[in-house]
PDB file of C-alpha atoms in Angstrom:
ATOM      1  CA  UNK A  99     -21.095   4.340  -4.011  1.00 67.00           C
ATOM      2  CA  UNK A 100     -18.862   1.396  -3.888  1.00 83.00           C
ATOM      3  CA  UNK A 101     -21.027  -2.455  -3.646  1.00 93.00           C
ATOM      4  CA  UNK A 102     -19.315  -3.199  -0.634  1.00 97.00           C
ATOM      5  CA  UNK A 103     -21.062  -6.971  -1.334  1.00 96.00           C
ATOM      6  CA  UNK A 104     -19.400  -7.156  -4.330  1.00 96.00           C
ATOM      7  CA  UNK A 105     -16.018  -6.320  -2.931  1.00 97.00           C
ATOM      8  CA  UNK A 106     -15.638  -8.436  -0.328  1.00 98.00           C
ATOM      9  CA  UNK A 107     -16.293 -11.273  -2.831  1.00 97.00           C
ATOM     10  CA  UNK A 108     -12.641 -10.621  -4.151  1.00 98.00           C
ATOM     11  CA  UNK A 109     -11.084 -12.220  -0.888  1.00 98.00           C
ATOM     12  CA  UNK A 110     -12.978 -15.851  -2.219  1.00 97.00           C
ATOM     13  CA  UNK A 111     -11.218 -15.208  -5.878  1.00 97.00           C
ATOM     14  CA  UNK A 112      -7.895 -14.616  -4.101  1.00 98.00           C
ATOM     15  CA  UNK A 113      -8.251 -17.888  -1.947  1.00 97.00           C
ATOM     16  CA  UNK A 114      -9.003 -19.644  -5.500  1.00 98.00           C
ATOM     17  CA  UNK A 115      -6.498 -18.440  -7.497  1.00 98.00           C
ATOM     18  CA  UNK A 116      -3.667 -18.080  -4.834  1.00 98.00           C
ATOM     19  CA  UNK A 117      -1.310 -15.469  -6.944  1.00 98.00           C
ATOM     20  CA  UNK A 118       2.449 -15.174  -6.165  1.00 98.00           C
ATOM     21  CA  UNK A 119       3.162 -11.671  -4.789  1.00 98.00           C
ATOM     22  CA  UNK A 120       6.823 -10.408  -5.176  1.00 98.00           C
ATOM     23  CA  UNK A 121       7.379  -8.274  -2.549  1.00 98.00           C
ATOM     24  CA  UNK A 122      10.221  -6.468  -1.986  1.00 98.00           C
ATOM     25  CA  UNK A 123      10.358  -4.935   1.323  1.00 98.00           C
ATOM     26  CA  UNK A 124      12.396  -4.146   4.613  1.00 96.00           C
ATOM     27  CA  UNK A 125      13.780  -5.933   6.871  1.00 96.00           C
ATOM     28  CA  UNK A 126      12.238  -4.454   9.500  1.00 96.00           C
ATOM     29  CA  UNK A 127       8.778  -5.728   8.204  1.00 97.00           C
ATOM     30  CA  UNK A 128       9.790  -8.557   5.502  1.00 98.00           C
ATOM     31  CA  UNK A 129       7.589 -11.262   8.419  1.00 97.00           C
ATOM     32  CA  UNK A 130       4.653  -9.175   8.776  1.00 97.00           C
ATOM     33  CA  UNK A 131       4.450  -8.364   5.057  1.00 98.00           C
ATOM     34  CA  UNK A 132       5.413 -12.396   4.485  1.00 98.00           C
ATOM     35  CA  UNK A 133       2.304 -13.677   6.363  1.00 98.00           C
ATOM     36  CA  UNK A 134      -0.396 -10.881   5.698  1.00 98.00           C
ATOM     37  CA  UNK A 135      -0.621 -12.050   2.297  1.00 98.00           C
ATOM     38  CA  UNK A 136      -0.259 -15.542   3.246  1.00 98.00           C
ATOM     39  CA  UNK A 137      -3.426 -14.710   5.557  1.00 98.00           C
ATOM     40  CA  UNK A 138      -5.639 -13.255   2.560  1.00 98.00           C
ATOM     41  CA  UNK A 139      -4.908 -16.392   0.343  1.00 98.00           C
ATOM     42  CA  UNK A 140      -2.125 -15.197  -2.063  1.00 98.00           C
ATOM     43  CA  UNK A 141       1.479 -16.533  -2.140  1.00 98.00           C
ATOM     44  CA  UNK A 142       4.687 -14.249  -1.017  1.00 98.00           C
ATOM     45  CA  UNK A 143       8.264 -13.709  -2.108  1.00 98.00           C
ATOM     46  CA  UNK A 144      10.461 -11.902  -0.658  1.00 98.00           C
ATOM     47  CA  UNK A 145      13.405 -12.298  -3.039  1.00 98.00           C
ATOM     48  CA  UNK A 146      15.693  -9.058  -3.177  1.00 97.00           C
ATOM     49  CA  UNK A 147      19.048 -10.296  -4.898  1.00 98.00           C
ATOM     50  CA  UNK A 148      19.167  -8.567  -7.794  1.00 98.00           C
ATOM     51  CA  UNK A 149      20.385 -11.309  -9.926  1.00 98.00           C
ATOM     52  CA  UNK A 150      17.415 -12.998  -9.011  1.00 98.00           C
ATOM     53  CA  UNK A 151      15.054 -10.661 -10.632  1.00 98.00           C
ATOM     54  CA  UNK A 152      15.156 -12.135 -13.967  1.00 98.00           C
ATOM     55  CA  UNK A 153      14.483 -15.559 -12.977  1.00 98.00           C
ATOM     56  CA  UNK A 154      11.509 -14.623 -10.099  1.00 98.00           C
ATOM     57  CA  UNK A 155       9.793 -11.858 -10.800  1.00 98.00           C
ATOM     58  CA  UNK A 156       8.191 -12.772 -14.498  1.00 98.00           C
ATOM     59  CA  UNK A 157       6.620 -15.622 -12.285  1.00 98.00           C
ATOM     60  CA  UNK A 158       4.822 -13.343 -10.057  1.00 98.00           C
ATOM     61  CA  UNK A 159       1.150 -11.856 -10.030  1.00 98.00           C
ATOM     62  CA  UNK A 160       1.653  -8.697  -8.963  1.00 98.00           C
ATOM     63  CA  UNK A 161       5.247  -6.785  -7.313  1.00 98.00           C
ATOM     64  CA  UNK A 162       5.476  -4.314  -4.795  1.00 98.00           C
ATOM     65  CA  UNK A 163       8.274  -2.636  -3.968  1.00 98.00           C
ATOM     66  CA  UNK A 164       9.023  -0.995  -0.327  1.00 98.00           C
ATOM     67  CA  UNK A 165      11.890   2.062   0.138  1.00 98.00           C
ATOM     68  CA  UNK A 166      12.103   1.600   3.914  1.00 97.00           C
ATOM     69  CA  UNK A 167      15.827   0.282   5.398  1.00 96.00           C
ATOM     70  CA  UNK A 168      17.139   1.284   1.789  1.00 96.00           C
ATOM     71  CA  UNK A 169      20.689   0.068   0.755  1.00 97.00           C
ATOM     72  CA  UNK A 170      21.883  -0.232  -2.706  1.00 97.00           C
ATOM     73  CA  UNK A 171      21.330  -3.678  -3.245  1.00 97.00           C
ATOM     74  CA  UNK A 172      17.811  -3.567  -3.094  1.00 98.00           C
ATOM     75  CA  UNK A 173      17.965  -0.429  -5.617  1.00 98.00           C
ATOM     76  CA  UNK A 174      19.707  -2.419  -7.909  1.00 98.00           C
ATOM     77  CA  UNK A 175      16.789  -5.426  -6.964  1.00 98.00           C
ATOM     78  CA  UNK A 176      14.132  -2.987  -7.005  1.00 98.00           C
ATOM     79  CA  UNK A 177      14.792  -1.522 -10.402  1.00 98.00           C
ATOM     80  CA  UNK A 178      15.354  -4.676 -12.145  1.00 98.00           C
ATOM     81  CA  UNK A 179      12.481  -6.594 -10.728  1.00 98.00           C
ATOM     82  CA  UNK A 180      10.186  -3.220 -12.584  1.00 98.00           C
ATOM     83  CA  UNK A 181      11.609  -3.286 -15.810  1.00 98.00           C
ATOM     84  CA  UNK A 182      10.745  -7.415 -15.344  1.00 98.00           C
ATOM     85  CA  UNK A 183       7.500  -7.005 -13.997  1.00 98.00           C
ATOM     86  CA  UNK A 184       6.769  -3.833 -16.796  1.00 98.00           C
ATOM     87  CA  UNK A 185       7.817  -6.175 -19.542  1.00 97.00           C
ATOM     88  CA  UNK A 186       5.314  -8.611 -18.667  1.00 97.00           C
ATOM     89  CA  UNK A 187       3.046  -6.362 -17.856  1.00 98.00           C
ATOM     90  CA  UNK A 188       2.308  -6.768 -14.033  1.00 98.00           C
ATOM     91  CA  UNK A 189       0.556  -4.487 -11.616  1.00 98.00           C
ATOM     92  CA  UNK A 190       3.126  -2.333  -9.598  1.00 98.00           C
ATOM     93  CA  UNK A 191       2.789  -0.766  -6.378  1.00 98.00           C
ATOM     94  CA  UNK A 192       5.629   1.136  -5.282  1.00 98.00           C
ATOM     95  CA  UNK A 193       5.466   2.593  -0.994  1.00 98.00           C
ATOM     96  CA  UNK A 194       7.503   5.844  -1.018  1.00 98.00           C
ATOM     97  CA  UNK A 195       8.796   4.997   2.787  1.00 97.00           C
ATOM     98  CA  UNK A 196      10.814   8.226   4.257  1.00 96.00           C
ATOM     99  CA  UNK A 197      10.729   9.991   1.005  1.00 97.00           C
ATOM    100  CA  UNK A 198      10.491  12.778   2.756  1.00 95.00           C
ATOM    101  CA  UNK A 199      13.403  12.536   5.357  1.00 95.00           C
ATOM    102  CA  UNK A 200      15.808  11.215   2.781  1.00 96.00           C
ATOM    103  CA  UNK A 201      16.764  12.723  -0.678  1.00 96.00           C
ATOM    104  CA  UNK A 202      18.440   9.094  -1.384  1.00 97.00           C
ATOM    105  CA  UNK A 203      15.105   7.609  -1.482  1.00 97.00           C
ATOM    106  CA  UNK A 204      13.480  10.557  -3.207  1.00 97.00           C
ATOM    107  CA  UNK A 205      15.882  10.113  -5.673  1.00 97.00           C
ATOM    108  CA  UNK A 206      15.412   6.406  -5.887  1.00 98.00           C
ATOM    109  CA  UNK A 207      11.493   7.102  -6.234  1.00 98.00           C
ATOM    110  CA  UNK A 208      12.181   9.653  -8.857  1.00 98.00           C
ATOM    111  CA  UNK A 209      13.935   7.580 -10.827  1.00 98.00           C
ATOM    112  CA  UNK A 210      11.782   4.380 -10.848  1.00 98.00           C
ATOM    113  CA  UNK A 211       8.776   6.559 -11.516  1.00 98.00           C
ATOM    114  CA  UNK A 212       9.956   8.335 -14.719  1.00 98.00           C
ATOM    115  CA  UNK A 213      11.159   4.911 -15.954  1.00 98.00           C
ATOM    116  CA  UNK A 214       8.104   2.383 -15.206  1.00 98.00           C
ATOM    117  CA  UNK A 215       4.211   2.181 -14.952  1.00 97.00           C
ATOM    118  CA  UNK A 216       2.740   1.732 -11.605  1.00 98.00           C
ATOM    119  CA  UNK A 217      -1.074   1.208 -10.818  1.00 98.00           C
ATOM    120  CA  UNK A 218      -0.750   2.634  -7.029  1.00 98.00           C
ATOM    121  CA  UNK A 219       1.799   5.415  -5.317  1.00 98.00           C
ATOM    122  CA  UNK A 220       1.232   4.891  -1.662  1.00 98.00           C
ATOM    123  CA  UNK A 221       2.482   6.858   1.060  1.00 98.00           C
ATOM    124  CA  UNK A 222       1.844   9.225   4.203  1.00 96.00           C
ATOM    125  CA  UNK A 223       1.072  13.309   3.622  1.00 96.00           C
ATOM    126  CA  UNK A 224       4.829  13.851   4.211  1.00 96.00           C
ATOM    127  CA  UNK A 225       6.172  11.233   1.389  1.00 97.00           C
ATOM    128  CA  UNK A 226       2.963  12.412  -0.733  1.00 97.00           C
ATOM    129  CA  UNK A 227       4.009  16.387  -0.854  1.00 97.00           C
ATOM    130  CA  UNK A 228       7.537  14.956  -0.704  1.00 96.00           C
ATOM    131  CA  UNK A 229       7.520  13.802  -4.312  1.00 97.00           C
ATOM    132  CA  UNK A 230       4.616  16.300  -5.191  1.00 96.00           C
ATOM    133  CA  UNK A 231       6.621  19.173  -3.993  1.00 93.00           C
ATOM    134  CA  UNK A 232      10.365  18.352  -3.393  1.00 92.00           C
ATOM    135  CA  UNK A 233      10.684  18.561   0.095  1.00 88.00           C
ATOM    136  CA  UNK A 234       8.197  18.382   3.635  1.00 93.00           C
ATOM    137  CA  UNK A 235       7.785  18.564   6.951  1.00 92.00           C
ATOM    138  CA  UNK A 236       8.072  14.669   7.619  1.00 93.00           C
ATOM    139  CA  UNK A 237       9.707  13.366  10.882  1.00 93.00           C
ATOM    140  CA  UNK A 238      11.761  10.449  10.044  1.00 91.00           C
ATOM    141  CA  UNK A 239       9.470   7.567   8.055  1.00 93.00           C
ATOM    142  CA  UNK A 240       6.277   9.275   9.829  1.00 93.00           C
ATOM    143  CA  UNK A 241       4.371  12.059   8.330  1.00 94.00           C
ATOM    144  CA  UNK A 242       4.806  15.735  10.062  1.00 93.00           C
ATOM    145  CA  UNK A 243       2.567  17.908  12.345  1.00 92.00           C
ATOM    146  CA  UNK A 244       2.653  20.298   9.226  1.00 93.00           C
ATOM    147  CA  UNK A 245       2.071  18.349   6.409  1.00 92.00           C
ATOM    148  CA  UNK A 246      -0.768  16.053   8.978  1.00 92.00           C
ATOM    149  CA  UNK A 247      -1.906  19.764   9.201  1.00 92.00           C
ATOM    150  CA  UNK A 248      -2.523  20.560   5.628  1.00 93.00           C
ATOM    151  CA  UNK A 249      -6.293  20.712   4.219  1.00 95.00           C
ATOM    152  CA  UNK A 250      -8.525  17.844   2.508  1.00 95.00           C
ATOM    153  CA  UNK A 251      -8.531  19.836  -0.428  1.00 96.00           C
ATOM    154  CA  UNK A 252      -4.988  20.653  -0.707  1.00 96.00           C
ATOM    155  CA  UNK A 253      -3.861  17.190  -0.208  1.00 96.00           C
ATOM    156  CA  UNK A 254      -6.928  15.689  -2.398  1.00 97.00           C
ATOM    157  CA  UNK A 255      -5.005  17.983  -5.179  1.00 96.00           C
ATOM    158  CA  UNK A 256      -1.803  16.732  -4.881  1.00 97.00           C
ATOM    159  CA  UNK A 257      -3.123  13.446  -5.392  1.00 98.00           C
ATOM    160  CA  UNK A 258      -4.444  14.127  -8.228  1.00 97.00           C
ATOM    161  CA  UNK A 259      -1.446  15.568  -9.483  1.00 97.00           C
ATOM    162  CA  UNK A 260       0.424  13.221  -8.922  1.00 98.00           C
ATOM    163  CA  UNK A 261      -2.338  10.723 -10.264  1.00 98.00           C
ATOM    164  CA  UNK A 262      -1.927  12.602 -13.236  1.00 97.00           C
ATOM    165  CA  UNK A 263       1.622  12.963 -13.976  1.00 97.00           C
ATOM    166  CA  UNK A 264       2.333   8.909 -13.462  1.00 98.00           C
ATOM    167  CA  UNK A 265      -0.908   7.712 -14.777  1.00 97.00           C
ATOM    168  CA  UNK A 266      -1.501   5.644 -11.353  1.00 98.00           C
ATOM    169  CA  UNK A 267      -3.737   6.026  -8.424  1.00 98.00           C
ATOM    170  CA  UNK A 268      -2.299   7.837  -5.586  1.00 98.00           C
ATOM    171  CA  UNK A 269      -3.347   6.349  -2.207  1.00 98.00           C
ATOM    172  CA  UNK A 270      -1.987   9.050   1.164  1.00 98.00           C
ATOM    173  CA  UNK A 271      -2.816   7.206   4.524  1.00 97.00           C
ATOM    174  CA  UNK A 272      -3.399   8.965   7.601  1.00 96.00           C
ATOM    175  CA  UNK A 273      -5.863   9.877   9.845  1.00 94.00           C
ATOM    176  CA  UNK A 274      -8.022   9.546   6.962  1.00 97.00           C
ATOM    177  CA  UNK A 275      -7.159   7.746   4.175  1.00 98.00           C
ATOM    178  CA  UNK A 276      -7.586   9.481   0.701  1.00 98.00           C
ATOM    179  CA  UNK A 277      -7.056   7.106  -2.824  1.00 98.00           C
ATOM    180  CA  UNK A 278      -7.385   9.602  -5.640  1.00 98.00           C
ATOM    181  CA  UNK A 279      -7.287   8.093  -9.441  1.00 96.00           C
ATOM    182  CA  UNK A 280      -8.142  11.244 -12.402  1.00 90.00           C
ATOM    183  CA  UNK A 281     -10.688  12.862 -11.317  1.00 93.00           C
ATOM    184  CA  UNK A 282     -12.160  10.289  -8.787  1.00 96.00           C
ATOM    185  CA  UNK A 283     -11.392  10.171  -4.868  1.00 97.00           C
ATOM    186  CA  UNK A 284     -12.730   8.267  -2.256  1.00 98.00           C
ATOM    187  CA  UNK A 285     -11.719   9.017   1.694  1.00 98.00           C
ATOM    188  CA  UNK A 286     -11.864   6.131   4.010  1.00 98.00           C
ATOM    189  CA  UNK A 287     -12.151   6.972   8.080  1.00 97.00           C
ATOM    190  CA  UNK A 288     -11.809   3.678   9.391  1.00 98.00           C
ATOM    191  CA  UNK A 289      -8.483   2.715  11.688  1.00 96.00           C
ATOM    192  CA  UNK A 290      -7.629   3.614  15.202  1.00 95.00           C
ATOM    193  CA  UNK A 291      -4.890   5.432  16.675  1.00 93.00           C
ATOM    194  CA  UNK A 292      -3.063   2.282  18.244  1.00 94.00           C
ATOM    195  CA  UNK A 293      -1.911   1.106  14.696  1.00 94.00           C
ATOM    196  CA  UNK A 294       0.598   3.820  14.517  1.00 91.00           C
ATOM    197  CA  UNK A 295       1.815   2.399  17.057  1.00 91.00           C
ATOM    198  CA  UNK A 296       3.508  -0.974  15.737  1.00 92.00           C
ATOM    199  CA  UNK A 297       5.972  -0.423  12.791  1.00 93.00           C
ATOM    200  CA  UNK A 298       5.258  -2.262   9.685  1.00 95.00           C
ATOM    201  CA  UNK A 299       1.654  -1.631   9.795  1.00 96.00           C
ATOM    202  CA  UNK A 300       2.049   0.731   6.233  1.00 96.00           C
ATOM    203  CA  UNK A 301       4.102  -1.897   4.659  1.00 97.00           C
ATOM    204  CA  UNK A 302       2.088  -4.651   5.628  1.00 98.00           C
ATOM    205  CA  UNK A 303      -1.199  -2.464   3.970  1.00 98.00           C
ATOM    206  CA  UNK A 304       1.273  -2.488   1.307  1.00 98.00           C
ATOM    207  CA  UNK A 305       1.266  -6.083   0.512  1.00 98.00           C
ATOM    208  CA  UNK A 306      -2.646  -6.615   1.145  1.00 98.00           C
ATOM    209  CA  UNK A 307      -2.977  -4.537  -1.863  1.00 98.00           C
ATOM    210  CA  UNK A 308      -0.469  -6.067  -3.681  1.00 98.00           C
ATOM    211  CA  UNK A 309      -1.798  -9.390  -2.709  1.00 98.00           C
ATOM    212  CA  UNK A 310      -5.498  -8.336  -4.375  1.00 98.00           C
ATOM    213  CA  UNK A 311      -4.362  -6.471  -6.973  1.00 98.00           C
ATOM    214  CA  UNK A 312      -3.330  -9.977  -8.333  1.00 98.00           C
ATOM    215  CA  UNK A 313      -6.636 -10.646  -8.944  1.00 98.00           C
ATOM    216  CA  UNK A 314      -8.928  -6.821  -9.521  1.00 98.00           C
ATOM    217  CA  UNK A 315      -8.229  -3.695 -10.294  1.00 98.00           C
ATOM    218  CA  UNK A 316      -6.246  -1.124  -8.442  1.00 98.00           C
ATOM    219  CA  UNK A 317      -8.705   1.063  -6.456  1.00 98.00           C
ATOM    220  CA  UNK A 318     -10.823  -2.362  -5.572  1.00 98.00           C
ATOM    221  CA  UNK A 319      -7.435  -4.344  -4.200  1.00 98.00           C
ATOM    222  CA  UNK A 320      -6.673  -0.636  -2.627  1.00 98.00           C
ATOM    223  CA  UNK A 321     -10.415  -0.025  -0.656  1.00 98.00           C
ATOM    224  CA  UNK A 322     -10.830  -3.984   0.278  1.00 98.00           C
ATOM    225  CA  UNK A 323      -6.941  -3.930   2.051  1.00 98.00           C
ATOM    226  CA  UNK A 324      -7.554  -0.881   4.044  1.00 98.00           C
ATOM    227  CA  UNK A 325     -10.727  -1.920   5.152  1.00 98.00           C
ATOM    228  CA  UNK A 326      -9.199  -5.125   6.204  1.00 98.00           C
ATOM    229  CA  UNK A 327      -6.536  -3.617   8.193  1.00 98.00           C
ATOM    230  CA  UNK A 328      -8.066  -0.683   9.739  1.00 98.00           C
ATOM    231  CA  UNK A 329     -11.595  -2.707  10.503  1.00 98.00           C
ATOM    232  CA  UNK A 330     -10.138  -5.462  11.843  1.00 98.00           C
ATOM    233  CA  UNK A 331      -7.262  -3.276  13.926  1.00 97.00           C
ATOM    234  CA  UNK A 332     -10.739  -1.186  15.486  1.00 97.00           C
ATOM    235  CA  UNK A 333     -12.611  -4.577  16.409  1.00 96.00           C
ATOM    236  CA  UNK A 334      -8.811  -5.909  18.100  1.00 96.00           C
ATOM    237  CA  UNK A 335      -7.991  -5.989  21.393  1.00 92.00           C
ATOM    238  CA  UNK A 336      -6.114  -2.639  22.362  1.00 92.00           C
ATOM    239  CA  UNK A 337      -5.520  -2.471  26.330  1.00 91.00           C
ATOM    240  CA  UNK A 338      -1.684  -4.203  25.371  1.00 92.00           C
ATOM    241  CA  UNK A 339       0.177  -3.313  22.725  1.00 92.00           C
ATOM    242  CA  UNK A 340       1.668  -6.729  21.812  1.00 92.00           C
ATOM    243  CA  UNK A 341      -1.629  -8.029  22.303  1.00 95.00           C
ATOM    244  CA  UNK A 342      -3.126  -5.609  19.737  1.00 96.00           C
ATOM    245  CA  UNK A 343      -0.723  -7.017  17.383  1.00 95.00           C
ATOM    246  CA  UNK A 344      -1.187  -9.934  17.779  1.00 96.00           C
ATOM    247  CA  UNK A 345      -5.231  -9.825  17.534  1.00 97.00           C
ATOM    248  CA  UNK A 346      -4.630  -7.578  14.334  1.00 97.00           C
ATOM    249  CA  UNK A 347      -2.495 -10.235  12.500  1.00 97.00           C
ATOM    250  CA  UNK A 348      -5.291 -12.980  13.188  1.00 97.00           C
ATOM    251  CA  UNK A 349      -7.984 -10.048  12.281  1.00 97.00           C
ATOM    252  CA  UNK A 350      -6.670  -9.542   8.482  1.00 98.00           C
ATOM    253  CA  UNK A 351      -6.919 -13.414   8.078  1.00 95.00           C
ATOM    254  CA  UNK A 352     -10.197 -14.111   9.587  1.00 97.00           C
ATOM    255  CA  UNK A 353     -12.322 -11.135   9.934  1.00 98.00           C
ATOM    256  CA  UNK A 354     -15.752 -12.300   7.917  1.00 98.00           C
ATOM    257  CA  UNK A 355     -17.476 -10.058   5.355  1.00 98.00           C
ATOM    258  CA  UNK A 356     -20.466  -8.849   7.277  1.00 98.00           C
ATOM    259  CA  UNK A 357     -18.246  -6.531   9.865  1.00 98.00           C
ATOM    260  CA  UNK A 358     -16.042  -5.444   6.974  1.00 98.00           C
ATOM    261  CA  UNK A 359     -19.569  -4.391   5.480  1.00 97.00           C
ATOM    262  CA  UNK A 360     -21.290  -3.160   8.077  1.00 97.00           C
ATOM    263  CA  UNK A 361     -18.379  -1.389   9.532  1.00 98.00           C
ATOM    264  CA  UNK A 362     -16.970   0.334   6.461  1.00 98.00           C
ATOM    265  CA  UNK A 363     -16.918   3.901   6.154  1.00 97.00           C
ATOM    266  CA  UNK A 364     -16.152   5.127   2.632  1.00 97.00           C
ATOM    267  CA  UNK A 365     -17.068   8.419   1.250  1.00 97.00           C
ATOM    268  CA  UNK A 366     -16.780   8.953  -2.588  1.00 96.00           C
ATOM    269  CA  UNK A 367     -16.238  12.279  -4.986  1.00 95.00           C
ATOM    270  CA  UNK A 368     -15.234  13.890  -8.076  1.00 94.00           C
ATOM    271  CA  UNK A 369     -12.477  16.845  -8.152  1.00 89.00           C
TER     272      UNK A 369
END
């Protein structure tokens, strides 16, 4: 079982070492993404020309990269900021966004996959068996009834497949969140329903992790940003959905270590 003690100590390092994140996102989430690793201590940029990549990215901690709103630009931006950040070495988290609706950003995923190392695939059961499988039952950027539908163990095992073929941790989020590395998984069941309910709220997961995988390893940055998130989205105020929001935003910055602690709920196993 996971020292939760010992985990939450990582959000001290990050305030102390204050890492530059590259993230390359959407523009439907670039703020949210901007200032949720601003709240957790590290430093965000957002930079997505592609002649820029060169120059910024080697300078960076950590890069994650975001297929939501594609357009070619940032495929040109995302692929060079990779080979950059694989050059020097850098953790890479890549968040398969609508990989299942759209075989442009299959493709895209595909691509950057076969060509660099990432430490974390994130995405929902749809974008998951998406790039497991080809195609899925996904309904735009959210995950389908079907896919939603399919069994712990079947989606545990693509995980791991997938784990195994790219030689990164897999993480699918959902009504329970599964992060699968080898032959390790661990399911998390915190959240609430209301967070499906603003956009951004995958991508801005997205850059917690990136934003503490700056300073530990992958599955440590992965299980202390969900926790984060989903904790502090269950102890915000839900009756209004701006509201909510709002209160989560202010949660991922100041929840304290104790509730994350007393209210995690992780499960670990071996496939």
């Amino acid at each position: 079982m996971k020292n939760l003690k010992d985990l939450v100590k990582i959000r001290a390092e990050i305030r102390k070492k204050e890492p530059l994140i590259h993230a390359i996102t959407n523009p439907i989430a670039i703020n949210m993404v901007a200032n949720s690793i601003l709240f957790v201590g590290a430093k965000p940029i957002c930079a997505e020309h592609p002649q820029e990549m060169e120059d910024i990215t080697p300078k960076a901690d950590a890069l994650s990269i975001n297929l939501g709103n594609i357009n070619q630009s940032r495929m040109e931006a995302m692929d060079r900021a990779s080979f950059f950040a694989s050059k020097k070495g850098l953790p890479i988290i890549i968040d398969l966004v609508g990989i299942g609706a759209s075989r442009l950003r299959l493709n895209v995923a595909k691509n950057l996959l076969d060509k660099y190392k990432f430490s974390l695939l994130k995405g929902n059961a749809s974008e998951i068996i998406a790039l497991a499988k080809g195609a899925s039952s996904a309904k735009g950027v959210d995950v389908g009834k079907d896919d939603e539908d399919k069994s712990l163990e079947y989606v545990i095992k693509t995980c791991q497949d997938l784990s195994k073929k790219y030689q990164a941790a897999v993480l699918l989020t959902g009504k329970i969140d599964i992060l699968v590395k080898d032959n390790k998984y661990y399911l998390i069941e915190n959240g609430c329903p209301e967070l499906s309910n603003i956009t951004a709220t995958g991508c801005m997961l997205t850059g917690l992790i990136s934003a503490f995988i700056a300073v530990t390893d992958v599955i440590n940055a992965s299980l202390l940003a969900m926790l984060i998130m989903e904790i502090g989205a269950e102890m915000s105020d839900k009756d209004k959905p701006y509201s909510f929001f709002v209160d989560l935003m202010d949660k991922i910055g100041t929840i304290s270590d104790e509730i994350i602690i007393d209210h995690a709920k992780i499960k670990e196993g071996e496939i």
